[in-house]
């Protein structure tokens, strides 16, 4: 009788363990979907502090962390394909059996079959405030964003990197002429190192690659050039069904030697060859307009003497906040809503919004706990989100479009198999003893 009781306890323990693990892996993600007829499904867990993700033609996922890229195949097997403590990965893309990634001041190609790495672009000037180089690939063209080094074109004590990098400043991708405006006690000018002054009419030569720009690299010919410039800092990029490049752009902040009050974050269509205004325009408006002001409500002056245009393109969306918008994704096919709807994450609201020709911006999803959505992409007709805070890769789709994936099912199979095996062994042992 004691042996039977012992076996029953063991069996109950196994059942409890199975259900406990099932609850851990399949519990609902703390997400509140506002849109009707939508469901969320967890794809992967254990991805805390991840940076970006991509997928291959076989349904496997590539997860980028700061110093490594992890591959998870469609059976749940996981291993690192790149692991190097010298890396600082910002963004990755999968394209034609290769992985492309940005790290430190370069962009690299990793050949999956040959397991070799090639540096495609070097000397990206991203040592300043906005280091994250975002990359996207379309039709053999690699697009890469390069942020500004400063808040509004002038190096100051607000730049935390100044002590270690005293010679860093905004490098213009095109030749510019300065008005000779200098700021602070030490008379620091624009597009120049700290404590270095400008003079009126000073010409700053263009540099490739330059700050506040998007560059393109032809994967076939290896030719590179500036695509667009005057774009302060891009936090996310994607293409719509017509091939237009869509980007979230951060506005200027109330800090530094040239503080800006009243700015916002934006979403733009970015067209080749255009200047988008930084550092003398923001959101299509001149920085000396009443909308913006410096310390004490004083008017902010231009720092460029000549502008490529006095009418830079206006954004297609303007946030209520500055330093709030991060990544975005475009529903090119109308997988979960209207075709070419734009979905973006707002950190201030801890929510994902969407807008299209019929909507000026509505909440699509809210997160019950603080999230950190570092990457958003449409994969397999689902809006797929990488939450670096909770370490979750989760998809949102129409009710009929959800397909719960690995590794949850595989883990449960292994646990159940193990549990059944143990039960059989104990039964056999008991029968033998009996």
Tab-separated table of C-alpha atoms in Angstrom, residues 36-416:
chain	number	residue	atom	x	y	z
A	36	UNK	CA	-11.602	44.141	-32.580
A	37	UNK	CA	-11.182	40.553	-33.803
A	38	UNK	CA	-7.459	40.437	-33.018
A	39	UNK	CA	-5.434	37.994	-30.917
A	40	UNK	CA	-1.873	37.877	-29.647
A	41	UNK	CA	0.398	34.847	-29.585
A	42	UNK	CA	3.815	34.409	-28.016
A	43	UNK	CA	6.429	33.190	-30.486
A	44	UNK	CA	9.589	33.207	-28.373
A	45	UNK	CA	10.600	33.968	-24.787
A	46	UNK	CA	13.892	34.509	-22.986
A	47	UNK	CA	14.945	37.444	-25.179
A	48	UNK	CA	15.521	40.111	-22.534
A	49	UNK	CA	17.815	42.939	-23.666
A	50	UNK	CA	17.504	41.868	-27.308
A	51	UNK	CA	17.896	44.518	-30.007
A	52	UNK	CA	16.246	43.325	-33.217
A	53	UNK	CA	14.984	40.260	-35.063
A	54	UNK	CA	14.728	38.821	-38.563
A	55	UNK	CA	13.618	35.528	-40.119
A	56	UNK	CA	14.659	33.254	-42.957
A	57	UNK	CA	12.781	31.382	-45.688
A	58	UNK	CA	12.520	28.265	-43.505
A	59	UNK	CA	10.631	30.017	-40.701
A	60	UNK	CA	13.595	30.312	-38.354
A	61	UNK	CA	14.287	33.480	-36.378
A	62	UNK	CA	17.480	35.476	-35.908
A	63	UNK	CA	17.561	37.415	-32.634
A	64	UNK	CA	20.172	40.137	-32.209
A	65	UNK	CA	21.652	41.015	-28.835
A	66	UNK	CA	24.436	43.536	-28.227
A	67	UNK	CA	27.289	41.110	-28.847
A	68	UNK	CA	25.665	38.104	-30.508
A	69	UNK	CA	23.068	36.851	-32.967
A	70	UNK	CA	21.036	33.829	-31.907
A	71	UNK	CA	19.271	31.535	-34.362
A	72	UNK	CA	16.110	29.616	-33.420
A	73	UNK	CA	14.964	27.120	-36.052
A	74	UNK	CA	11.350	26.106	-36.604
A	75	UNK	CA	11.823	23.088	-34.321
A	76	UNK	CA	12.890	25.260	-31.410
A	77	UNK	CA	16.624	24.448	-31.599
A	78	UNK	CA	18.598	27.530	-30.579
A	79	UNK	CA	22.277	28.435	-30.995
A	80	UNK	CA	24.516	31.451	-31.633
A	81	UNK	CA	25.739	32.063	-35.165
A	82	UNK	CA	27.762	35.117	-34.075
A	83	UNK	CA	29.211	35.808	-30.641
A	84	UNK	CA	31.797	38.558	-30.219
A	85	UNK	CA	32.247	40.817	-27.185
A	86	UNK	CA	33.631	43.557	-29.433
A	87	UNK	CA	30.281	43.954	-31.172
A	88	UNK	CA	27.541	46.449	-30.322
A	89	UNK	CA	24.709	45.410	-32.616
A	90	UNK	CA	21.893	47.865	-33.337
A	91	UNK	CA	19.895	46.362	-36.197
A	92	UNK	CA	19.758	43.235	-38.404
A	93	UNK	CA	18.181	42.134	-41.692
A	94	UNK	CA	18.013	38.764	-43.455
A	95	UNK	CA	18.353	38.909	-47.239
A	96	UNK	CA	19.133	36.148	-49.738
A	97	UNK	CA	20.838	33.729	-47.331
A	98	UNK	CA	22.881	36.454	-45.657
A	99	UNK	CA	22.557	38.346	-42.394
A	100	UNK	CA	23.272	42.078	-42.494
A	101	UNK	CA	23.838	43.953	-39.268
A	102	UNK	CA	25.009	47.330	-37.988
A	103	UNK	CA	27.498	47.392	-35.114
A	104	UNK	CA	29.636	50.184	-33.672
A	105	UNK	CA	30.592	52.365	-36.664
A	106	UNK	CA	30.175	49.760	-39.407
A	107	UNK	CA	27.714	47.635	-41.370
A	108	UNK	CA	28.498	43.962	-41.947
A	109	UNK	CA	27.456	40.984	-44.039
A	110	UNK	CA	27.504	37.508	-42.487
A	111	UNK	CA	27.394	34.666	-45.014
A	112	UNK	CA	25.329	31.968	-43.325
A	113	UNK	CA	26.548	29.076	-45.477
A	114	UNK	CA	30.235	30.001	-45.495
A	115	UNK	CA	30.180	31.416	-41.941
A	116	UNK	CA	32.269	34.408	-42.998
A	117	UNK	CA	31.938	38.100	-42.193
A	118	UNK	CA	32.553	41.052	-44.514
A	119	UNK	CA	32.561	44.731	-43.562
A	120	UNK	CA	30.529	46.696	-46.111
A	121	UNK	CA	30.611	50.236	-44.694
A	122	UNK	CA	33.129	51.750	-42.284
A	123	UNK	CA	33.643	55.045	-40.444
A	124	UNK	CA	29.998	55.830	-39.744
A	125	UNK	CA	30.024	58.965	-37.545
A	126	UNK	CA	27.740	57.643	-34.810
A	127	UNK	CA	29.761	58.414	-31.691
A	128	UNK	CA	27.374	61.160	-30.557
A	129	UNK	CA	23.901	61.214	-29.033
A	130	UNK	CA	22.167	58.937	-31.510
A	131	UNK	CA	24.260	55.870	-32.183
A	132	UNK	CA	21.662	53.309	-33.288
A	133	UNK	CA	22.122	52.694	-37.004
A	134	UNK	CA	18.870	51.222	-38.346
A	135	UNK	CA	19.066	49.175	-41.542
A	136	UNK	CA	16.467	48.013	-44.084
A	137	UNK	CA	16.922	46.174	-47.386
A	138	UNK	CA	14.754	46.492	-50.487
A	139	UNK	CA	15.555	45.394	-54.054
A	140	UNK	CA	19.295	44.862	-53.423
A	141	UNK	CA	19.581	48.290	-51.778
A	142	UNK	CA	20.571	48.563	-48.127
A	143	UNK	CA	19.263	51.680	-46.352
A	144	UNK	CA	21.010	52.831	-43.171
A	145	UNK	CA	20.093	55.714	-40.877
A	146	UNK	CA	22.758	57.825	-39.148
A	147	UNK	CA	21.646	60.039	-36.264
A	148	UNK	CA	22.839	63.468	-35.253
A	149	UNK	CA	25.736	63.861	-32.829
A	150	UNK	CA	24.005	66.644	-30.894
A	151	UNK	CA	20.556	67.859	-29.915
A	152	UNK	CA	20.388	70.807	-32.318
A	153	UNK	CA	23.738	71.142	-34.088
A	154	UNK	CA	25.918	72.501	-31.250
A	155	UNK	CA	28.137	70.464	-28.895
A	156	UNK	CA	27.593	71.207	-25.208
A	157	UNK	CA	27.823	69.809	-21.694
A	158	UNK	CA	24.527	67.980	-22.310
A	159	UNK	CA	26.437	65.607	-24.567
A	160	UNK	CA	27.476	62.869	-22.150
A	161	UNK	CA	30.168	61.602	-24.490
A	162	UNK	CA	32.023	64.954	-24.507
A	163	UNK	CA	34.592	64.091	-21.837
A	164	UNK	CA	35.720	60.926	-23.608
A	165	UNK	CA	35.287	62.223	-27.164
A	166	UNK	CA	36.048	65.977	-27.132
A	167	UNK	CA	36.485	66.181	-30.910
A	168	UNK	CA	33.121	64.693	-31.910
A	169	UNK	CA	30.589	66.968	-33.616
A	170	UNK	CA	27.903	66.858	-36.322
A	171	UNK	CA	29.436	66.073	-39.697
A	172	UNK	CA	27.299	67.401	-42.531
A	173	UNK	CA	26.728	65.023	-45.471
A	174	UNK	CA	26.581	68.057	-47.802
A	175	UNK	CA	28.648	71.242	-47.936
A	176	UNK	CA	26.986	74.015	-45.903
A	177	UNK	CA	27.522	77.715	-45.188
A	178	UNK	CA	27.245	78.958	-41.590
A	179	UNK	CA	25.834	82.213	-40.204
A	180	UNK	CA	28.615	82.466	-37.626
A	181	UNK	CA	26.366	82.053	-34.576
A	182	UNK	CA	28.225	80.938	-31.433
A	183	UNK	CA	26.814	79.759	-28.112
A	184	UNK	CA	27.732	79.737	-24.422
A	185	UNK	CA	30.546	81.321	-22.489
A	186	UNK	CA	33.161	79.633	-24.647
A	187	UNK	CA	31.428	80.632	-27.906
A	188	UNK	CA	30.971	77.191	-29.407
A	189	UNK	CA	29.787	77.198	-32.990
A	190	UNK	CA	27.718	74.722	-35.009
A	191	UNK	CA	29.120	71.688	-36.866
A	192	UNK	CA	32.383	72.077	-34.980
A	193	UNK	CA	34.044	70.651	-31.829
A	194	UNK	CA	33.282	72.035	-28.381
A	195	UNK	CA	34.888	75.428	-27.622
A	196	UNK	CA	35.461	76.089	-31.327
A	197	UNK	CA	33.781	79.159	-32.853
A	198	UNK	CA	32.243	79.829	-36.266
A	199	UNK	CA	32.620	82.891	-38.461
A	200	UNK	CA	29.961	84.248	-40.812
A	201	UNK	CA	30.176	82.686	-44.258
A	202	UNK	CA	32.272	79.777	-43.056
A	203	UNK	CA	31.914	76.804	-45.394
A	204	UNK	CA	31.830	73.300	-43.942
A	205	UNK	CA	32.660	70.640	-46.499
A	206	UNK	CA	30.372	67.670	-46.936
A	207	UNK	CA	31.409	64.307	-45.540
A	208	UNK	CA	30.306	60.816	-46.498
A	209	UNK	CA	28.871	59.236	-44.555
A	210	UNK	CA	27.481	62.178	-42.595
A	211	UNK	CA	25.281	62.685	-39.553
A	212	UNK	CA	21.511	63.198	-39.707
A	213	UNK	CA	21.173	61.252	-42.909
A	214	UNK	CA	20.110	58.051	-44.613
A	215	UNK	CA	22.653	56.361	-46.823
A	216	UNK	CA	22.085	53.622	-49.399
A	217	UNK	CA	24.440	50.817	-50.352
A	218	UNK	CA	24.007	48.762	-53.514
A	219	UNK	CA	24.536	45.122	-52.567
A	220	UNK	CA	25.392	44.226	-56.175
A	221	UNK	CA	27.758	47.045	-57.179
A	222	UNK	CA	28.908	48.016	-53.636
A	223	UNK	CA	28.353	51.684	-54.501
A	224	UNK	CA	27.196	53.912	-51.638
A	225	UNK	CA	25.730	57.415	-51.478
A	226	UNK	CA	23.612	59.737	-49.355
A	227	UNK	CA	19.898	59.066	-49.866
A	228	UNK	CA	18.447	61.979	-47.816
A	229	UNK	CA	19.744	64.305	-45.104
A	230	UNK	CA	18.766	66.890	-42.504
A	231	UNK	CA	16.983	64.107	-40.575
A	232	UNK	CA	17.850	64.415	-36.885
A	233	UNK	CA	17.517	60.833	-35.665
A	234	UNK	CA	15.532	57.972	-37.125
A	235	UNK	CA	14.126	55.449	-34.650
A	236	UNK	CA	12.404	53.174	-37.170
A	237	UNK	CA	12.049	52.622	-40.936
A	238	UNK	CA	9.861	50.574	-43.257
A	239	UNK	CA	8.437	50.644	-46.789
A	240	UNK	CA	4.813	50.780	-47.881
A	241	UNK	CA	3.291	48.874	-50.798
A	242	UNK	CA	4.321	51.622	-53.225
A	243	UNK	CA	7.966	51.448	-52.107
A	244	UNK	CA	7.888	54.723	-50.168
A	245	UNK	CA	10.277	54.869	-47.236
A	246	UNK	CA	8.486	55.693	-43.972
A	247	UNK	CA	10.422	56.742	-40.858
A	248	UNK	CA	9.906	57.911	-37.279
A	249	UNK	CA	12.072	60.960	-36.546
A	250	UNK	CA	12.874	62.428	-33.139
A	251	UNK	CA	12.410	66.152	-32.554
A	252	UNK	CA	14.870	68.513	-30.853
A	253	UNK	CA	14.820	68.745	-27.065
A	254	UNK	CA	15.021	71.460	-24.428
A	255	UNK	CA	18.691	70.968	-23.550
A	256	UNK	CA	22.187	72.085	-24.397
A	257	UNK	CA	23.616	75.388	-25.669
A	258	UNK	CA	20.839	75.678	-28.274
A	259	UNK	CA	17.756	74.361	-26.445
A	260	UNK	CA	14.511	73.954	-28.354
A	261	UNK	CA	11.117	74.184	-26.658
A	262	UNK	CA	7.902	72.964	-28.235
A	263	UNK	CA	9.195	70.339	-30.635
A	264	UNK	CA	7.669	66.889	-31.226
A	265	UNK	CA	8.459	63.546	-32.788
A	266	UNK	CA	7.247	62.858	-36.325
A	267	UNK	CA	6.612	60.296	-39.024
A	268	UNK	CA	7.821	61.210	-42.515
A	269	UNK	CA	7.825	59.857	-46.007
A	270	UNK	CA	11.514	60.157	-46.858
A	271	UNK	CA	12.340	60.792	-50.513
A	272	UNK	CA	15.693	60.491	-52.211
A	273	UNK	CA	17.754	63.669	-52.572
A	274	UNK	CA	15.693	65.762	-50.164
A	275	UNK	CA	16.783	67.841	-47.146
A	276	UNK	CA	14.428	67.623	-44.169
A	277	UNK	CA	15.556	70.675	-42.224
A	278	UNK	CA	17.814	69.722	-39.333
A	279	UNK	CA	19.046	71.762	-37.505
A	280	UNK	CA	17.109	74.862	-38.671
A	281	UNK	CA	13.706	73.282	-39.330
A	282	UNK	CA	11.712	70.625	-37.534
A	283	UNK	CA	8.484	69.035	-38.665
A	284	UNK	CA	8.611	71.255	-41.739
A	285	UNK	CA	8.575	74.471	-39.638
A	286	UNK	CA	11.453	76.976	-39.327
A	287	UNK	CA	13.096	76.912	-35.915
A	288	UNK	CA	12.774	80.723	-35.598
A	289	UNK	CA	8.966	80.534	-35.743
A	290	UNK	CA	6.841	81.285	-32.622
A	291	UNK	CA	6.247	77.553	-32.220
A	292	UNK	CA	9.796	77.122	-30.884
A	293	UNK	CA	11.673	79.117	-28.274
A	294	UNK	CA	14.935	79.028	-26.371
A	295	UNK	CA	15.761	79.913	-22.784
A	296	UNK	CA	13.489	82.631	-21.370
A	297	UNK	CA	11.198	82.395	-24.375
A	298	UNK	CA	13.785	83.936	-26.676
A	299	UNK	CA	13.640	83.370	-30.389
A	300	UNK	CA	15.904	80.615	-31.718
A	301	UNK	CA	18.144	81.742	-34.565
A	302	UNK	CA	19.184	79.854	-37.670
A	303	UNK	CA	22.742	78.528	-37.747
A	304	UNK	CA	22.876	77.873	-41.499
A	305	UNK	CA	23.316	80.881	-43.782
A	306	UNK	CA	21.832	79.158	-46.802
A	307	UNK	CA	19.222	76.433	-46.821
A	308	UNK	CA	18.763	73.817	-49.550
A	309	UNK	CA	15.072	74.807	-49.441
A	310	UNK	CA	12.882	77.146	-47.398
A	311	UNK	CA	10.022	74.673	-47.606
A	312	UNK	CA	11.144	71.239	-46.323
A	313	UNK	CA	8.615	68.428	-46.520
A	314	UNK	CA	6.031	68.273	-43.738
A	315	UNK	CA	5.499	65.101	-41.708
A	316	UNK	CA	2.557	62.795	-42.267
A	317	UNK	CA	2.104	62.420	-38.505
A	318	UNK	CA	3.060	64.565	-35.504
A	319	UNK	CA	3.255	63.190	-31.973
A	320	UNK	CA	2.104	65.066	-28.891
A	321	UNK	CA	5.512	64.473	-27.339
A	322	UNK	CA	9.201	64.745	-28.034
A	323	UNK	CA	11.449	61.694	-27.489
A	324	UNK	CA	8.452	59.368	-27.524
A	325	UNK	CA	8.221	57.507	-30.848
A	326	UNK	CA	10.420	54.501	-31.570
A	327	UNK	CA	10.012	51.786	-34.185
A	328	UNK	CA	7.262	51.401	-36.782
A	329	UNK	CA	5.948	48.829	-39.257
A	330	UNK	CA	3.790	49.238	-42.356
A	331	UNK	CA	1.012	46.751	-43.184
A	332	UNK	CA	1.814	46.588	-46.903
A	333	UNK	CA	-0.760	43.917	-47.732
A	334	UNK	CA	-3.575	44.824	-45.354
A	335	UNK	CA	-2.885	41.703	-43.280
A	336	UNK	CA	-4.575	42.971	-40.096
A	337	UNK	CA	-6.214	46.196	-41.225
A	338	UNK	CA	-6.318	48.741	-44.010
A	339	UNK	CA	-3.525	48.353	-46.558
A	340	UNK	CA	-0.487	50.560	-45.838
A	341	UNK	CA	-1.628	51.383	-42.302
A	342	UNK	CA	1.351	52.506	-40.217
A	343	UNK	CA	1.815	51.027	-36.726
A	344	UNK	CA	4.226	52.674	-34.278
A	345	UNK	CA	5.185	52.471	-30.613
A	346	UNK	CA	4.808	55.488	-28.306
A	347	UNK	CA	6.922	55.156	-25.156
A	348	UNK	CA	5.081	57.934	-23.307
A	349	UNK	CA	1.742	56.187	-23.755
A	350	UNK	CA	3.231	52.656	-23.568
A	351	UNK	CA	1.010	51.828	-26.523
A	352	UNK	CA	1.096	50.984	-30.197
A	353	UNK	CA	-0.829	53.412	-32.381
A	354	UNK	CA	-1.832	53.137	-36.020
A	355	UNK	CA	-2.945	55.574	-38.659
A	356	UNK	CA	-4.006	55.495	-42.285
A	357	UNK	CA	-5.982	57.635	-44.703
A	358	UNK	CA	-9.125	57.121	-42.616
A	359	UNK	CA	-7.594	57.481	-39.157
A	360	UNK	CA	-5.446	60.260	-37.710
A	361	UNK	CA	-3.933	57.987	-35.063
A	362	UNK	CA	-5.704	55.507	-32.804
A	363	UNK	CA	-4.525	53.171	-30.059
A	364	UNK	CA	-4.123	49.654	-31.430
A	365	UNK	CA	-2.537	47.963	-28.421
A	366	UNK	CA	-1.632	48.969	-24.874
A	367	UNK	CA	0.738	47.181	-22.522
A	368	UNK	CA	-0.352	46.561	-18.942
A	369	UNK	CA	3.244	46.627	-17.700
A	370	UNK	CA	6.069	48.831	-18.920
A	371	UNK	CA	7.248	47.510	-22.260
A	372	UNK	CA	10.240	48.308	-24.437
A	373	UNK	CA	9.280	47.579	-28.024
A	374	UNK	CA	12.627	47.753	-29.830
A	375	UNK	CA	11.529	46.254	-33.146
A	376	UNK	CA	8.257	45.912	-35.084
A	377	UNK	CA	7.874	44.008	-38.358
A	378	UNK	CA	5.175	42.260	-40.352
A	379	UNK	CA	5.957	38.558	-40.522
A	380	UNK	CA	3.628	35.882	-41.924
A	381	UNK	CA	0.683	38.329	-42.085
A	382	UNK	CA	1.114	39.239	-38.428
A	383	UNK	CA	2.363	42.346	-36.675
A	384	UNK	CA	5.347	40.963	-34.775
A	385	UNK	CA	6.789	42.836	-31.801
A	386	UNK	CA	10.053	42.400	-29.936
A	387	UNK	CA	9.680	43.505	-26.314
A	388	UNK	CA	13.184	43.755	-24.918
A	389	UNK	CA	11.925	44.493	-21.405
A	390	UNK	CA	9.998	41.224	-20.976
A	391	UNK	CA	12.147	39.342	-23.484
A	392	UNK	CA	9.142	38.392	-25.621
A	393	UNK	CA	8.610	38.036	-29.362
A	394	UNK	CA	4.843	38.262	-29.834
A	395	UNK	CA	2.572	38.442	-32.859
A	396	UNK	CA	-0.811	40.097	-33.329
A	397	UNK	CA	-3.130	38.897	-36.065
A	398	UNK	CA	-6.746	38.456	-37.010
A	399	UNK	CA	-8.425	35.758	-34.908
A	400	UNK	CA	-8.181	33.222	-37.696
A	401	UNK	CA	-4.556	34.083	-38.406
A	402	UNK	CA	-2.941	33.014	-35.145
A	403	UNK	CA	-0.640	30.020	-35.299
A	404	UNK	CA	1.020	29.271	-31.967
A	405	UNK	CA	4.628	28.450	-32.709
A	406	UNK	CA	7.721	27.077	-31.104
A	407	UNK	CA	9.254	26.636	-28.638
A	408	UNK	CA	6.208	26.304	-26.360
A	409	UNK	CA	4.721	23.235	-28.021
A	410	UNK	CA	8.057	21.469	-28.241
A	411	UNK	CA	8.868	22.101	-24.611
A	412	UNK	CA	5.503	20.703	-23.563
A	413	UNK	CA	6.040	17.619	-25.697
A	414	UNK	CA	9.433	17.007	-24.064
A	415	UNK	CA	7.989	17.489	-20.575
A	416	UNK	CA	5.034	15.186	-21.239
